[in-house]
CSV table of C-alpha atoms and ligand atoms in Angstrom, one decimal:
chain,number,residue,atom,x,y,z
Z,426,UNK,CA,75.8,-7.0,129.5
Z,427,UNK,CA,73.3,-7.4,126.3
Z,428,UNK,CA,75.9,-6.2,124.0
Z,429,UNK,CA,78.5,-8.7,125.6
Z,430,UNK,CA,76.4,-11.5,125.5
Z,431,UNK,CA,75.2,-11.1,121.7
Z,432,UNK,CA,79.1,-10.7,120.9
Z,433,UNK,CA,80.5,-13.9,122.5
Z,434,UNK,CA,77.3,-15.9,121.2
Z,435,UNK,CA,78.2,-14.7,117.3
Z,436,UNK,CA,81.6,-16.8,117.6
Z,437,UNK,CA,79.2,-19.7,117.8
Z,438,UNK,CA,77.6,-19.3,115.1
Z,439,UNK,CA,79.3,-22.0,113.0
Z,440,UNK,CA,77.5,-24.1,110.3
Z,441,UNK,CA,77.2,-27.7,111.7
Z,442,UNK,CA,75.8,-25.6,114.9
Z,443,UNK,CA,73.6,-23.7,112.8
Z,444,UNK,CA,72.2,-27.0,110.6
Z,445,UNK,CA,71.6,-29.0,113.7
Z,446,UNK,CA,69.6,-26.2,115.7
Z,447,UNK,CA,67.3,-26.0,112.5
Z,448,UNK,CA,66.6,-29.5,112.2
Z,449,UNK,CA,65.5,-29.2,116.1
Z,450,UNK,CA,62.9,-26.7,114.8
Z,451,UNK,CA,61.9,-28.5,112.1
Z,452,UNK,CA,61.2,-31.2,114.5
Z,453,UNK,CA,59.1,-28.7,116.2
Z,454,UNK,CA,61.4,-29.2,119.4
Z,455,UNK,CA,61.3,-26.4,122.1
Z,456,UNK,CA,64.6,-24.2,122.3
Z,457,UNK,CA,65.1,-23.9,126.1
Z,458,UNK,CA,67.0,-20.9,127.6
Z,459,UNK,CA,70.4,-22.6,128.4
Z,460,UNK,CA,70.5,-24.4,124.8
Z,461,UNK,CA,72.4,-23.1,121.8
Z,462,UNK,CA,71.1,-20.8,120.1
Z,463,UNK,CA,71.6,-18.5,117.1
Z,464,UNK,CA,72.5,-15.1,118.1
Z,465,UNK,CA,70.4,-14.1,115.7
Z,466,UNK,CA,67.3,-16.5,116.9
Z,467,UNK,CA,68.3,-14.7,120.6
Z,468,UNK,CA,67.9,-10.9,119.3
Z,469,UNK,CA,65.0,-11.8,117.4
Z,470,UNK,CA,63.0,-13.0,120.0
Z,471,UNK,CA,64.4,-10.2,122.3
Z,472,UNK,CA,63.0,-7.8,120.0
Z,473,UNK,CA,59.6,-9.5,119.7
Z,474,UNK,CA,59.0,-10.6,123.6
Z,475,UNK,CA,60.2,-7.7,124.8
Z,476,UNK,CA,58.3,-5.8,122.4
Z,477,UNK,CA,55.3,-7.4,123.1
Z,478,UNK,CA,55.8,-7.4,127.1
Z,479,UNK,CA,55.7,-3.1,126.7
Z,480,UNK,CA,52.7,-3.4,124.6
Z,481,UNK,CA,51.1,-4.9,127.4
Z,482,UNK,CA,52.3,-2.6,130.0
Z,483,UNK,CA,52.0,0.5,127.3
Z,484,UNK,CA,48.3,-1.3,126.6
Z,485,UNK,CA,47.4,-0.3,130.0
Z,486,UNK,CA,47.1,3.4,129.8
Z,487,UNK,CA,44.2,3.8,127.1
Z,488,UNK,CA,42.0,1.7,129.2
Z,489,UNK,CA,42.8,2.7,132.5
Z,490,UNK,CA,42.0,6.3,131.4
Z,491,UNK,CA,38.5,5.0,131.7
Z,492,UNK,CA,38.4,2.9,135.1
Z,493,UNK,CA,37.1,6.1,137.5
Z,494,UNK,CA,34.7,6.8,134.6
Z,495,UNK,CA,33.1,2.9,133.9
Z,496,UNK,CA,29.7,3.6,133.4
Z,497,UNK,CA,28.4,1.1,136.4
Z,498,UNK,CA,29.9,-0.9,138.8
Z,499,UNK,CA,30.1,-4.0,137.5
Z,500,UNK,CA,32.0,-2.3,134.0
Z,501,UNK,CA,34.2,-0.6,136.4
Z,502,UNK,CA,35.1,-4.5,138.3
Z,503,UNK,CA,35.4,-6.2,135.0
Z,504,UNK,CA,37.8,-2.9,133.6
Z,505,UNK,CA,40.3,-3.2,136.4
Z,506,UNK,CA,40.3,-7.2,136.0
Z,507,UNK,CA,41.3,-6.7,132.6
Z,508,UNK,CA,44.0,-4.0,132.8
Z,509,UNK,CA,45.4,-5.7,136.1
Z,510,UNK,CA,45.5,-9.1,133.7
Z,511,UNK,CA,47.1,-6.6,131.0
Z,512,UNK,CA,50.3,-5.9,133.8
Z,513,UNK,CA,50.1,-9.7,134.4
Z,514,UNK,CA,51.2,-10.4,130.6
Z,515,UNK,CA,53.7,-7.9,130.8
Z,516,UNK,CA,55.3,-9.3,133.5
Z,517,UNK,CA,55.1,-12.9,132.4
Z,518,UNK,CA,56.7,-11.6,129.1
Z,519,UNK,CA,59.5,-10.0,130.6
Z,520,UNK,CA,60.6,-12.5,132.6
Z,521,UNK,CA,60.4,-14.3,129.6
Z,522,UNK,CA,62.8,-12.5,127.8
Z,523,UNK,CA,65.3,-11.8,130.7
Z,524,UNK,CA,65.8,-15.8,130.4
Z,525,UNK,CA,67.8,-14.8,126.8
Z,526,UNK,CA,70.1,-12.8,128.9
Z,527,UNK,CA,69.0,-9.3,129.2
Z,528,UNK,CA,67.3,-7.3,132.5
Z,529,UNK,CA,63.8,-6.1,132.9
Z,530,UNK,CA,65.4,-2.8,133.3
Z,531,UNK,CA,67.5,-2.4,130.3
Z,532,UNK,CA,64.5,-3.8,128.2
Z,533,UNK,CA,62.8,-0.9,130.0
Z,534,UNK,CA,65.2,1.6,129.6
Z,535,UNK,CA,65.3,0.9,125.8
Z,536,UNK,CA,61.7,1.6,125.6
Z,537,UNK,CA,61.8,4.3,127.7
Z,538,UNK,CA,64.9,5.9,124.9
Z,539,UNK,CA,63.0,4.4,121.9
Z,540,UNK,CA,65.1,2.3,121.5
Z,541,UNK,CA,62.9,-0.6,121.4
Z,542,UNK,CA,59.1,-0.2,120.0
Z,543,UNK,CA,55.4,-1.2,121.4
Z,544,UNK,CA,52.3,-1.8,119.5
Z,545,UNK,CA,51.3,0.8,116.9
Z,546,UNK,CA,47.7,0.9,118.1
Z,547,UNK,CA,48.2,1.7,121.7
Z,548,UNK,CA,49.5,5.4,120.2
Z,549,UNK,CA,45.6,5.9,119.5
Z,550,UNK,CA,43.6,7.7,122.1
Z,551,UNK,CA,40.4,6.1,123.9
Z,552,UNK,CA,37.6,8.6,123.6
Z,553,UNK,CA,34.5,7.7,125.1
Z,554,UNK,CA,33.0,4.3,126.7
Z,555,UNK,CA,32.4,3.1,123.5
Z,556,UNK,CA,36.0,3.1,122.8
Z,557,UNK,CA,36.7,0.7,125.5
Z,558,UNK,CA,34.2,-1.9,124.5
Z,559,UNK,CA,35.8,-1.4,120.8
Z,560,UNK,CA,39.4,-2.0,122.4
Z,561,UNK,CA,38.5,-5.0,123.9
Z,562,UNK,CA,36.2,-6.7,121.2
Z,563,UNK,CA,38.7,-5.7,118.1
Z,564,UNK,CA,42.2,-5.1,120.3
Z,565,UNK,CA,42.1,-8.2,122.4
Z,566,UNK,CA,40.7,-10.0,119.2
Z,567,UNK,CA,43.5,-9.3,116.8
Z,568,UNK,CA,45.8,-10.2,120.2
Z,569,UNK,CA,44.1,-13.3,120.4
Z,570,UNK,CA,44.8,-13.9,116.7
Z,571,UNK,CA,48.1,-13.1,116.6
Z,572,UNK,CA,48.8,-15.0,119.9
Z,573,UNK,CA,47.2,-18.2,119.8
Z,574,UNK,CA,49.5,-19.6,117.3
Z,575,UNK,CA,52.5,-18.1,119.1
Z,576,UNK,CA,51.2,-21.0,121.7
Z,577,UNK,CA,53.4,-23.5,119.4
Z,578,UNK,CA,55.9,-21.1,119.1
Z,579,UNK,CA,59.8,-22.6,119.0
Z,580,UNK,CA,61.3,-20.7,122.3
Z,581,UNK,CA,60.2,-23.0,125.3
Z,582,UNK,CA,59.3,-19.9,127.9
Z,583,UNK,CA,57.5,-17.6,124.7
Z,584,UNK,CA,54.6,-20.7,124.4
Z,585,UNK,CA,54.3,-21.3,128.0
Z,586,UNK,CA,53.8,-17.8,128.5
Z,587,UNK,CA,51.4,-17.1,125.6
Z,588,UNK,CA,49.1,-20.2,126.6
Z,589,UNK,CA,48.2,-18.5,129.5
Z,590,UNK,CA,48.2,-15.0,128.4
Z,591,UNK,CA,45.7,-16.4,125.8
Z,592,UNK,CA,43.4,-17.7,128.3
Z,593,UNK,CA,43.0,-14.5,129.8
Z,594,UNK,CA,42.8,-12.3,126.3
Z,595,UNK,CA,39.5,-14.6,126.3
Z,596,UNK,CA,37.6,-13.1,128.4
Z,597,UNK,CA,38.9,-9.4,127.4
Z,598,UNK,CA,37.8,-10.0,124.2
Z,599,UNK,CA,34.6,-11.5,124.9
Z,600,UNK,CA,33.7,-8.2,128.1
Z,601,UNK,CA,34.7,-6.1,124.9
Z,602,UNK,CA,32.0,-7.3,122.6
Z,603,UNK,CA,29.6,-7.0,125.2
Z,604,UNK,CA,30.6,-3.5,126.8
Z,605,UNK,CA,30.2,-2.7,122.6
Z,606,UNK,CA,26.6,-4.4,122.1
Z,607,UNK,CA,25.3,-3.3,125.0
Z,608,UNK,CA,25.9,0.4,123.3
Z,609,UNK,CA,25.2,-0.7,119.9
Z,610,UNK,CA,21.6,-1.9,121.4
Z,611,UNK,CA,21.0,1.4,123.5
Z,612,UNK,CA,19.5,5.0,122.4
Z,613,UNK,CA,20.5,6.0,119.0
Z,614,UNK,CA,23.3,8.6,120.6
Z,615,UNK,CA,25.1,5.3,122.3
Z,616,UNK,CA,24.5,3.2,118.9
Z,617,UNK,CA,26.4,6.9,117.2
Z,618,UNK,CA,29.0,6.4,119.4
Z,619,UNK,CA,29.2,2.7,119.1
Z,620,UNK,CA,29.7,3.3,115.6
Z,621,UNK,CA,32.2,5.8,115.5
Z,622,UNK,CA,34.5,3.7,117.8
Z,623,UNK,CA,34.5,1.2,115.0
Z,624,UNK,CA,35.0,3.8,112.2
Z,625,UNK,CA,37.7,5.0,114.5
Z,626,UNK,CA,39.6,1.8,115.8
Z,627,UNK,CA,38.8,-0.6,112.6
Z,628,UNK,CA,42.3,0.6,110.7
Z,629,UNK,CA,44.7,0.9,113.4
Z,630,UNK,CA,43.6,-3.0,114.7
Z,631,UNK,CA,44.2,-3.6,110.9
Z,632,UNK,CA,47.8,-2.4,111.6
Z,633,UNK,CA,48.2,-4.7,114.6
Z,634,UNK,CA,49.6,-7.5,112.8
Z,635,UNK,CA,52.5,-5.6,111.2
Z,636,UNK,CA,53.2,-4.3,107.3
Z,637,UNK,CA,52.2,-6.0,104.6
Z,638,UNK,CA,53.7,-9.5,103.7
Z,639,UNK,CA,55.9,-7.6,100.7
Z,640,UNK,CA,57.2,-4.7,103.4
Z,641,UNK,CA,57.7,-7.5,106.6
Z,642,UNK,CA,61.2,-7.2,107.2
Z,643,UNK,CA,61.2,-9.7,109.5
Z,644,UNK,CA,58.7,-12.6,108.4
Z,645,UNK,CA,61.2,-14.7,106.3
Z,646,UNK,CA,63.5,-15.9,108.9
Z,647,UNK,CA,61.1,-15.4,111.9
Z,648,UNK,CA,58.6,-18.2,110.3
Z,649,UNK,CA,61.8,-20.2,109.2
Z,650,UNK,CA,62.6,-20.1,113.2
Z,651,UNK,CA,59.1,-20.5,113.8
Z,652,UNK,CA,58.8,-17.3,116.2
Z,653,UNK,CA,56.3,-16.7,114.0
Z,654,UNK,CA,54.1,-19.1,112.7
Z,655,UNK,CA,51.8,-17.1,110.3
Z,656,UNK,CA,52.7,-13.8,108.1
Z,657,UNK,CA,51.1,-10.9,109.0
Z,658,UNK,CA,48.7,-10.6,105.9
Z,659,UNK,CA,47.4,-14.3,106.9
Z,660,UNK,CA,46.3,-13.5,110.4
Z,661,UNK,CA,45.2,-9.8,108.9
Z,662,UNK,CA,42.9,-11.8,106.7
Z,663,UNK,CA,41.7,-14.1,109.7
Z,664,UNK,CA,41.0,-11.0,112.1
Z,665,UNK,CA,38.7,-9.7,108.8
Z,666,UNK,CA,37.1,-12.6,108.0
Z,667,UNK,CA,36.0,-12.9,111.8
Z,668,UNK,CA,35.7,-9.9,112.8
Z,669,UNK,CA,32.8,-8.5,109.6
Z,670,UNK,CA,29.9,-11.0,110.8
Z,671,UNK,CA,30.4,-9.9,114.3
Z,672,UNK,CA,30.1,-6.0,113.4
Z,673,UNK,CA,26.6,-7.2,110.9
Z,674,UNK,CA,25.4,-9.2,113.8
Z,675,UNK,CA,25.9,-5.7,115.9
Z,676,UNK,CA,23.8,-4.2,113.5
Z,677,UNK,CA,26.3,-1.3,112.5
Z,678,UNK,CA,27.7,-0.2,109.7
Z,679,UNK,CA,31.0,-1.6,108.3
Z,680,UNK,CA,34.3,0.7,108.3
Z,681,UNK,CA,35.5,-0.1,104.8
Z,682,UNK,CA,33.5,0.3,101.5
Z,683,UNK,CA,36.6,-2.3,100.0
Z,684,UNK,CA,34.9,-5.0,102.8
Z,685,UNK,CA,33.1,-7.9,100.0
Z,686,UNK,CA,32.9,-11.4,100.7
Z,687,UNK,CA,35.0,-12.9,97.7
Z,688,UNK,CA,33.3,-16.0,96.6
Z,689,UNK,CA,36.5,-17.1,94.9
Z,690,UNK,CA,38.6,-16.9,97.7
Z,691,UNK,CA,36.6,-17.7,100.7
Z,692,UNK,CA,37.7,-14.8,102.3
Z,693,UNK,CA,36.6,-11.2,102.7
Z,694,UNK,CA,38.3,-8.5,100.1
Z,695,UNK,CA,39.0,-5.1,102.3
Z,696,UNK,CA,40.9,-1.8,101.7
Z,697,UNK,CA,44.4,-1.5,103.1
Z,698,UNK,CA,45.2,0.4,106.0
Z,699,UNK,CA,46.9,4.0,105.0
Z,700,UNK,CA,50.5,2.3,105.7
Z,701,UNK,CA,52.1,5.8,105.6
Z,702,UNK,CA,50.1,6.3,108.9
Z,703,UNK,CA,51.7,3.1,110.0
Z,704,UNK,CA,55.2,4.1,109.7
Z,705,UNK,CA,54.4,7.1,111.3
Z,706,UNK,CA,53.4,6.0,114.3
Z,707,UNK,CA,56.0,3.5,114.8
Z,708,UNK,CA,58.4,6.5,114.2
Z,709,UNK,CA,57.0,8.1,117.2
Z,710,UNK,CA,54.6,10.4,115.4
Z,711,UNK,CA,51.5,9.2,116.0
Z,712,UNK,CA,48.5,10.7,118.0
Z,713,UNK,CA,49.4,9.6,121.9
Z,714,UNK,CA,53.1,8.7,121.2
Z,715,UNK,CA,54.5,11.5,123.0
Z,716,UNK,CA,51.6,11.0,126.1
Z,717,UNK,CA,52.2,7.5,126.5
Z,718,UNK,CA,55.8,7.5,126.7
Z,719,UNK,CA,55.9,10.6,129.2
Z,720,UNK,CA,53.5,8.2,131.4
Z,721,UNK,CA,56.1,5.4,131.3
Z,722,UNK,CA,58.9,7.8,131.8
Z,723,UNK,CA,57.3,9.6,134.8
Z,724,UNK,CA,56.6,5.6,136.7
Z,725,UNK,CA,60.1,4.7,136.0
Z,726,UNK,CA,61.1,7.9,137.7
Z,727,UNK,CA,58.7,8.0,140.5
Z,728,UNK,CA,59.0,3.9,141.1
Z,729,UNK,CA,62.9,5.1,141.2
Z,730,UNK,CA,62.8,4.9,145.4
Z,731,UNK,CA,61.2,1.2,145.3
Z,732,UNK,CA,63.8,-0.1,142.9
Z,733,UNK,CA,66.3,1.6,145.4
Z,734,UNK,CA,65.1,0.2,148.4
Z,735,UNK,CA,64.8,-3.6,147.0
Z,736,UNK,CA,68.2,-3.1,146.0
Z,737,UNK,CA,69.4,-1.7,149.2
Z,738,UNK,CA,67.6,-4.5,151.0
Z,739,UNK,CA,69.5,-7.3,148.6
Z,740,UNK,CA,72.6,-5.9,148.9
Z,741,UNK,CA,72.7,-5.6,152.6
Z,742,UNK,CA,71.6,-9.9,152.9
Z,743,UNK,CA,74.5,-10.2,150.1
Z,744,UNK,CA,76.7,-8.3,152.8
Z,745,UNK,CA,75.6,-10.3,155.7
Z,746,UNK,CA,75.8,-13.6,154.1
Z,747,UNK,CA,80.0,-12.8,153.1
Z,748,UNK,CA,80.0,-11.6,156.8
Z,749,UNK,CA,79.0,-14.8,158.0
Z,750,UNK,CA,80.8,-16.9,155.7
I,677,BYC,N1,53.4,-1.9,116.1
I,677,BYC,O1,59.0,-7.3,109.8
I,677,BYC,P1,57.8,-7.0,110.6
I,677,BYC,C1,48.9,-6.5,123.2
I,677,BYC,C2,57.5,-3.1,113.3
I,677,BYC,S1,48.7,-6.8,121.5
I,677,BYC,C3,54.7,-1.4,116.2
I,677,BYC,O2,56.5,-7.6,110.1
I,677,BYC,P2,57.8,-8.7,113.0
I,677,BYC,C4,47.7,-6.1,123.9
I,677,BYC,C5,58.4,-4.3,113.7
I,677,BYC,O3,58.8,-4.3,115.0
I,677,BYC,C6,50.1,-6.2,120.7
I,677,BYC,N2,55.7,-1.9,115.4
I,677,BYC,O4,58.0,-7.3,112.1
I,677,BYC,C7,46.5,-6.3,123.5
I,677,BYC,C8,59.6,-4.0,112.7
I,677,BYC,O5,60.4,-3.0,113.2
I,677,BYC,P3,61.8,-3.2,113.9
I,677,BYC,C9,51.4,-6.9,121.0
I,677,BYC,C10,55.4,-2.8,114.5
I,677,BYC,O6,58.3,-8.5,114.3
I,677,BYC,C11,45.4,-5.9,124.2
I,677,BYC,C12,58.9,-3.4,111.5
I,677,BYC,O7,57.7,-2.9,111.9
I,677,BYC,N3,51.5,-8.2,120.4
I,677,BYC,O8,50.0,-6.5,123.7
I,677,BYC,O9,58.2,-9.9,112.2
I,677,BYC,C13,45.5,-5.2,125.4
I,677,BYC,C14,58.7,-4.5,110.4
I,677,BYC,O10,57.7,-5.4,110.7
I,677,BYC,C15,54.1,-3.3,114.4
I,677,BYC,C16,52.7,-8.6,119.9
I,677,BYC,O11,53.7,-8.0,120.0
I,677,BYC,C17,53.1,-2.8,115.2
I,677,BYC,N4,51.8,-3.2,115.1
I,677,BYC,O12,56.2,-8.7,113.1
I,677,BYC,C18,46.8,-5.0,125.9
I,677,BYC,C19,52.7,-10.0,119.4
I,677,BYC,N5,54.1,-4.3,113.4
I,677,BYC,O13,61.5,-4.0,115.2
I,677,BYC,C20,47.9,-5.5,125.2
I,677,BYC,C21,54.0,-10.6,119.0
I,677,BYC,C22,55.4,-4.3,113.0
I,677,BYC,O14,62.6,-4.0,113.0
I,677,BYC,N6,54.6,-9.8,117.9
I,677,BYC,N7,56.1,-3.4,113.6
I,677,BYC,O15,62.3,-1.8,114.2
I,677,BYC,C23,54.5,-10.2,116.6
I,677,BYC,O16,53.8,-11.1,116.3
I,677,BYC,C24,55.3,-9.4,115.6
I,677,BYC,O17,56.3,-8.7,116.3
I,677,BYC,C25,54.5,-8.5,114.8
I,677,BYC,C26,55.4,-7.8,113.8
I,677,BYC,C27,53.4,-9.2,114.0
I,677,BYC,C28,53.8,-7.4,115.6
């Protein structure tokens, strides 16, 4: 059905079509679902929603590896609030992209094949508490960085969707950086641990916001569509320049020896991630790749019965409605 629909959409793309859907962008107009649309602009943003709804259904195993083993009762509460809001966004995403014409289930199926990627930095594994308050303070923050100008994003249902998501990714971000304090304050083992979360997590949140500008295969025509409104090295630099005074104020040591404040350029200098580790991990290779999709895999399968059953229940009030009729 996806490959039909992108084929009968490409006979549309003729110029005067193509000149008048730009100037509708330009005028920062949303595109809604039933307008005309590029089939380019359509398979983009398929690519990108749907990407993003599995990296918040993906985004759910590291963390609920640690909901039996939350450290108190409250951490555990606050924990499941957050992964629960994490299947929330996936959800509100998907439907999103099943409004450009494909189903949650062959946007699932093309993850589940590899088809279709989710975020490099949920292939990294969560190893103690610290890890969690890391993943919320530096994952949820470069989320919230990446997202909040994705509010004014050009596809109608994409905004909606990311205002509220970004409401939420709020208060993940700020239970993060206070799971992470908390350990950065205690004994000098928790403080160790603290510590090597950041040393650990600090690159790979790096990574977050794509390749750099001069290897983004994507950014040209995504900004000029505005699905995306910044390029990845300008949010990059905004996730650094926020995110070093909040590790000083922690009291613990920064991750990069390249971190300076640059007087010149307002900005903080830092190294660049170890992009050959990048495109490793978005080939499949990295650390929890093979872990995290097995997970998906064996949901899909044991969720098989449910799907079944809702089916069975829908096409047996289909049956009883032609009966009638
Ligand atoms: N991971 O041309 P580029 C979250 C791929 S937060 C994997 O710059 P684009 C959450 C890219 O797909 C995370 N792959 O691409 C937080 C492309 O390959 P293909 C989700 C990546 O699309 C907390 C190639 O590299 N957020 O969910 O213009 C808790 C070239 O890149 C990554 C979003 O998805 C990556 N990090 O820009 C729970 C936000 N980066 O597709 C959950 C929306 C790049 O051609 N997405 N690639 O094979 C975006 O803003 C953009 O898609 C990106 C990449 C900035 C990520």
């Amino acid at each position: 059905m996806y490959a039909q629909m992108v084929q009968s959409e490409a006979t549309k793309d003729d110029p005067e079509k193509l000149a008048a859907f730009q100037a509708r962008i330009d005028r920062d107009e949303k595109i809604e679902p039933k307008d005309w649309m590029p089939e380019g602009y359509r398979k983009t943003l398929i690519r990108q929603i749907g990407q993003h709804a599995h990296s918040e259904i993906v985004g759910q195993l590291p963390e609920g590896n640690w909901i039996t083993r939350a450290p108190t009762l409250e951490r555990k509460a606050i924990l499941l609030a957050k992964v629960q809001d994490e299947a929330g966004h996936g959800l509100y995403l998907y439907c999103a992209t099943e409004t450009l014409g494909v189903s949650r289930d062959e946007l699932t199926e093309m993850l589940l094949d590899g088809r279709m990627k989710y975020s490099s930095i949920f292939n990294y594994p969560t190893l103690n508490w610290a890890d969690i308050g890391a993943v919320g303070w530096l994952v949820d923050g470069a989320a919230i960085i990446n997202q909040v100008p994705l509010q004014r994003t050009s596809f109608g249902p994409y905004s909606r969707a990311m205002i509220r998501v970004c409401k939420e990714e709020s208060f993940h971000a700020r239970q993060g950086f206070d799971a992470i304090r908390k350990m950065a304050e205690g004994t000098p083992e928790q403080k160790k641990m603290a510590q090597n979360a950041v040393d650990r997590l600090w690159f790979p949140a790096l990574m977050m916001f794509g390749p750099s500008d001069k290897d983004s295969t994507h950014s040209a025509q995504s900004m000029a569509w505005k699905i995306k409104m910044n390029t990845n090295d300008e949010l990059r630099q905004k996730f650094v320049d926020q995110t070093v005074p909040q590790i000083e104020f922690l009291g613990l040591d920064l991750p990069d020896d390249g971190i300076k404040w640059n007087e010149e350029r307002g900005h903080y200098d830092y190294s660049d991630p170890d992009w050959s580790e990048f495109f490793d991990v978005i080939k499949g290779n990295g650390p929890c790749n093979v872990d995290r999709l097995a997970a998906r895999n064996k949901a899909w399968k044991d969720g098989a019965w449910v799907r079944d059953g809702l089916l069975a229940h829908a096409r047996k009030k289909a049956a009883a409605k032609v009966a009638a009729e």
